[in-house]
mmCIF file of C-alpha atoms in Angstrom:
data_model
loop_
_atom_site.group_PDB
_atom_site.id
_atom_site.type_symbol
_atom_site.label_atom_id
_atom_site.label_comp_id
_atom_site.label_asym_id
_atom_site.label_seq_id
_atom_site.Cartn_x
_atom_site.Cartn_y
_atom_site.Cartn_z
ATOM 1 C CA UNK A 1313 0.079 0.206 -0.014
ATOM 2 C CA UNK A 1314 1.038 3.444 -0.425
ATOM 3 C CA UNK A 1315 1.132 6.259 2.241
ATOM 4 C CA UNK A 1316 -1.937 7.707 0.565
ATOM 5 C CA UNK A 1317 -3.981 4.286 0.774
ATOM 6 C CA UNK A 1318 -2.869 3.831 4.136
ATOM 7 C CA UNK A 1319 -4.131 7.065 5.576
ATOM 8 C CA UNK A 1320 -7.138 6.758 3.643
ATOM 9 C CA UNK A 1321 -7.880 3.539 5.348
ATOM 10 C CA UNK A 1322 -7.037 4.919 8.604
ATOM 11 C CA UNK A 1323 -9.088 8.054 7.991
ATOM 12 C CA UNK A 1324 -11.958 5.637 7.140
ATOM 13 C CA UNK A 1325 -11.652 3.422 10.275
ATOM 14 C CA UNK A 1326 -11.793 6.695 12.538
ATOM 15 C CA UNK A 1327 -14.734 7.711 10.924
ATOM 16 C CA UNK A 1328 -16.703 4.287 11.017
ATOM 17 C CA UNK A 1329 -15.348 4.221 14.953
ATOM 18 C CA UNK A 1330 -16.614 7.966 15.674
ATOM 19 C CA UNK A 1331 -20.155 6.783 13.802
ATOM 20 C CA UNK A 1332 -20.354 3.748 15.875
ATOM 21 C CA UNK A 1333 -19.453 5.727 19.212
ATOM 22 C CA UNK A 1334 -22.754 8.124 18.164
ATOM 23 C CA UNK A 1335 -24.596 4.998 17.896
ATOM 24 C CA UNK A 1336 -23.426 3.733 21.304
ATOM 25 C CA UNK A 1337 -24.411 7.169 23.316
ATOM 26 C CA UNK A 1338 -27.848 7.472 21.140
ATOM 27 C CA UNK A 1339 -28.729 3.953 22.310
ATOM 28 C CA UNK A 1340 -27.734 4.731 25.935
ATOM 29 C CA UNK A 1341 -29.808 7.916 25.546
ATOM 30 C CA UNK A 1342 -32.596 6.086 23.975
ATOM 31 C CA UNK A 1343 -32.752 3.078 26.531
ATOM 32 C CA UNK A 1344 -33.183 5.824 29.443
ATOM 33 C CA UNK A 1345 -36.205 7.186 27.532
ATOM 34 C CA UNK A 1346 -37.754 3.891 26.984
ATOM 35 C CA UNK A 1347 -37.369 3.093 30.706
ATOM 36 C CA UNK A 1348 -38.545 6.420 31.652
ATOM 37 C CA UNK A 1349 -41.895 5.862 29.161
ATOM 38 C CA UNK A 1350 -41.940 2.450 30.549
ATOM 39 C CA UNK A 1351 -41.850 1.061 26.886
ATOM 40 C CA UNK A 1352 -40.399 -2.284 25.572
ATOM 41 C CA UNK A 1353 -38.270 -1.956 22.618
ATOM 42 C CA UNK A 1354 -34.922 -3.292 21.450
ATOM 43 C CA UNK A 1355 -32.212 -1.129 19.981
ATOM 44 C CA UNK A 1356 -30.151 -2.080 16.805
ATOM 45 C CA UNK A 1357 -27.412 0.256 15.518
ATOM 46 C CA UNK A 1358 -25.965 0.338 12.107
ATOM 47 C CA UNK A 1359 -23.825 2.808 9.980
ATOM 48 C CA UNK A 1360 -25.733 3.671 6.847
ATOM 49 C CA UNK A 1361 -24.452 6.145 4.085
ATOM 50 C CA UNK A 1362 -21.766 7.821 6.398
ATOM 51 C CA UNK A 1363 -24.114 8.514 9.529
ATOM 52 C CA UNK A 1364 -25.116 6.468 12.370
ATOM 53 C CA UNK A 1365 -28.679 4.666 12.371
ATOM 54 C CA UNK A 1366 -30.325 3.610 15.149
ATOM 55 C CA UNK A 1367 -33.734 1.865 15.124
ATOM 56 C CA UNK A 1368 -35.986 1.094 18.249
ATOM 57 C CA UNK A 1369 -38.046 -2.045 17.694
ATOM 58 C CA UNK A 1370 -40.502 -4.121 19.282
ATOM 59 C CA UNK A 1371 -42.697 -7.172 19.088
ATOM 60 C CA UNK A 1372 -45.471 -4.866 20.498
ATOM 61 C CA UNK A 1373 -44.719 -2.204 17.691
ATOM 62 C CA UNK A 1374 -48.363 -0.476 18.701
ATOM 63 C CA UNK A 1375 -46.584 0.566 22.163
ATOM 64 C CA UNK A 1376 -43.748 2.300 19.901
ATOM 65 C CA UNK A 1377 -46.408 4.303 17.870
ATOM 66 C CA UNK A 1378 -46.696 7.054 20.624
ATOM 67 C CA UNK A 1379 -42.675 7.566 19.863
ATOM 68 C CA UNK A 1380 -43.643 8.135 16.467
ATOM 69 C CA UNK A 1381 -46.535 10.496 16.339
ATOM 70 C CA UNK A 1382 -48.877 11.970 13.929
ATOM 71 C CA UNK A 1383 -46.993 11.808 10.578
ATOM 72 C CA UNK A 1384 -43.619 11.044 12.510
ATOM 73 C CA UNK A 1385 -43.708 14.452 14.391
ATOM 74 C CA UNK A 1386 -42.565 12.910 17.983
ATOM 75 C CA UNK A 1387 -39.962 10.726 15.762
ATOM 76 C CA UNK A 1388 -38.603 14.168 14.318
ATOM 77 C CA UNK A 1389 -38.361 15.628 17.708
ATOM 78 C CA UNK A 1390 -36.929 12.445 19.759
ATOM 79 C CA UNK A 1391 -34.313 12.243 16.588
ATOM 80 C CA UNK A 1392 -33.270 15.863 17.530
ATOM 81 C CA UNK A 1393 -32.993 15.290 21.063
ATOM 82 C CA UNK A 1394 -31.228 12.361 20.574
ATOM 83 C CA UNK A 1395 -28.513 14.330 18.295
ATOM 84 C CA UNK A 1396 -28.489 16.640 21.045
ATOM 85 C CA UNK A 1397 -27.374 14.241 23.252
ATOM 86 C CA UNK A 1398 -24.638 12.939 21.093
ATOM 87 C CA UNK A 1399 -23.438 16.411 20.541
ATOM 88 C CA UNK A 1400 -23.300 17.106 24.356
ATOM 89 C CA UNK A 1401 -21.052 13.809 24.822
ATOM 90 C CA UNK A 1402 -18.818 14.185 21.444
ATOM 91 C CA UNK A 1403 -18.930 17.956 21.235
ATOM 92 C CA UNK A 1404 -19.431 17.180 17.223
ATOM 93 C CA UNK A 1405 -22.591 17.764 15.417
ATOM 94 C CA UNK A 1406 -24.551 14.619 14.552
ATOM 95 C CA UNK A 1407 -26.271 13.341 11.385
ATOM 96 C CA UNK A 1408 -27.621 10.478 13.124
ATOM 97 C CA UNK A 1409 -30.946 8.653 11.856
ATOM 98 C CA UNK A 1410 -33.309 7.312 14.037
ATOM 99 C CA UNK A 1411 -36.171 4.933 13.232
ATOM 100 C CA UNK A 1412 -38.962 3.791 15.363
ATOM 101 C CA UNK A 1413 -41.157 0.845 14.672
ATOM 102 C CA UNK A 1414 -39.687 0.857 10.909
ATOM 103 C CA UNK A 1415 -41.809 3.938 10.284
ATOM 104 C CA UNK A 1416 -39.016 5.648 8.447
ATOM 105 C CA UNK A 1417 -38.083 2.253 6.468
ATOM 106 C CA UNK A 1418 -41.867 2.409 5.421
ATOM 107 C CA UNK A 1419 -41.521 6.001 4.873
ATOM 108 C CA UNK A 1420 -38.397 5.512 2.596
ATOM 109 C CA UNK A 1421 -40.295 2.946 0.485
ATOM 110 C CA UNK A 1422 -43.309 4.860 -0.114
ATOM 111 C CA UNK A 1423 -41.193 8.083 -1.087
ATOM 112 C CA UNK A 1424 -39.063 6.348 -3.484
ATOM 113 C CA UNK A 1425 -41.984 5.203 -5.101
ATOM 114 C CA UNK A 1426 -43.532 8.689 -5.263
ATOM 115 C CA UNK A 1427 -40.307 10.002 -6.281
ATOM 116 C CA UNK A 1428 -40.004 7.324 -9.139
ATOM 117 C CA UNK A 1429 -43.494 8.309 -10.265
ATOM 118 C CA UNK A 1430 -42.663 12.221 -10.583
ATOM 119 C CA UNK A 1431 -39.649 11.389 -12.416
ATOM 120 C CA UNK A 1432 -41.688 9.263 -15.125
ATOM 121 C CA UNK A 1433 -44.367 12.020 -15.209
ATOM 122 C CA UNK A 1434 -41.693 14.759 -15.626
ATOM 123 C CA UNK A 1435 -39.933 12.219 -18.204
ATOM 124 C CA UNK A 1436 -43.345 11.956 -20.438
ATOM 125 C CA UNK A 1437 -44.762 15.414 -20.127
ATOM 126 C CA UNK A 1438 -41.724 17.406 -20.561
ATOM 127 C CA UNK A 1439 -42.417 19.431 -17.808
ATOM 128 C CA UNK A 1440 -41.030 20.322 -14.218
ATOM 129 C CA UNK A 1441 -43.098 18.524 -11.627
ATOM 130 C CA UNK A 1442 -43.766 20.433 -8.193
ATOM 131 C CA UNK A 1443 -44.311 18.106 -5.339
ATOM 132 C CA UNK A 1444 -46.098 18.803 -1.921
ATOM 133 C CA UNK A 1445 -43.914 20.204 1.057
ATOM 134 C CA UNK A 1446 -41.720 17.554 2.545
ATOM 135 C CA UNK A 1447 -39.375 17.195 5.439
ATOM 136 C CA UNK A 1448 -35.473 17.244 4.784
ATOM 137 C CA UNK A 1449 -35.364 13.409 5.203
ATOM 138 C CA UNK A 1450 -38.403 13.102 2.839
ATOM 139 C CA UNK A 1451 -36.667 15.253 0.227
ATOM 140 C CA UNK A 1452 -33.642 13.394 0.328
ATOM 141 C CA UNK A 1453 -35.352 10.097 -0.214
ATOM 142 C CA UNK A 1454 -37.387 11.628 -3.381
ATOM 143 C CA UNK A 1455 -33.950 13.229 -4.872
ATOM 144 C CA UNK A 1456 -32.260 9.835 -4.486
ATOM 145 C CA UNK A 1457 -35.101 8.153 -6.323
ATOM 146 C CA UNK A 1458 -35.289 10.869 -9.286
ATOM 147 C CA UNK A 1459 -31.409 10.607 -9.478
ATOM 148 C CA UNK A 1460 -31.591 6.608 -9.948
ATOM 149 C CA UNK A 1461 -34.466 7.341 -12.684
ATOM 150 C CA UNK A 1462 -31.944 9.423 -14.364
ATOM 151 C CA UNK A 1463 -33.379 12.888 -13.632
ATOM 152 C CA UNK A 1464 -32.271 16.072 -11.721
ATOM 153 C CA UNK A 1465 -34.446 17.715 -9.091
ATOM 154 C CA UNK A 1466 -34.266 20.704 -7.164
ATOM 155 C CA UNK A 1467 -35.477 21.764 -3.405
ATOM 156 C CA UNK A 1468 -37.580 25.085 -3.348
ATOM 157 C CA UNK A 1469 -39.084 27.329 -0.910
ATOM 158 C CA UNK A 1470 -38.590 28.047 2.704
ATOM 159 C CA UNK A 1471 -39.140 25.535 5.663
ATOM 160 C CA UNK A 1472 -41.475 24.060 6.373
ATOM 161 C CA UNK A 1473 -43.126 24.546 2.860
ATOM 162 C CA UNK A 1474 -39.741 23.328 1.049
ATOM 163 C CA UNK A 1475 -40.469 21.005 -1.546
ATOM 164 C CA UNK A 1476 -39.048 19.050 -4.334
ATOM 165 C CA UNK A 1477 -39.034 19.999 -8.128
ATOM 166 C CA UNK A 1478 -38.355 17.152 -10.671
ATOM 167 C CA UNK A 1479 -36.833 18.740 -13.667
ATOM 168 C CA UNK A 1480 -37.361 16.911 -16.925
ATOM 169 C CA UNK A 1481 -34.536 15.722 -19.187
#
């Protein structure tokens, strides 16, 4: 190996270690939260796309729905609180992704399909397709789906009314 390759490998290992540490801190924080709320759940940690990913899963998924809330509002708030807990421990801003009871995984699947349909519509009509306002997570999933379909997309507007525009080829 060359010196550059060794350095890149070491940097990759450092990043992985840092993300695993974020996951551990988040898991501890969330376990405490589950105890306080008297909810049962298992915590699964992973590293996906250069970010720590933590999921709370349970056989009694209905109980965890309280932590998802209407349209994922409680989940979004818990994710921000968990990111703050990680930041407090590490001093670094976290991009950690939290999923509860498979809500985000299901939402990701639905949004990917929605993005693919919007891309197909833009291709066939030759006109830009404006979508409904979305959260940053939702927009990212749609942008990825549009890119996979071979088109470009942009976000327009101001939060919380920011939306995706799918551009024709």
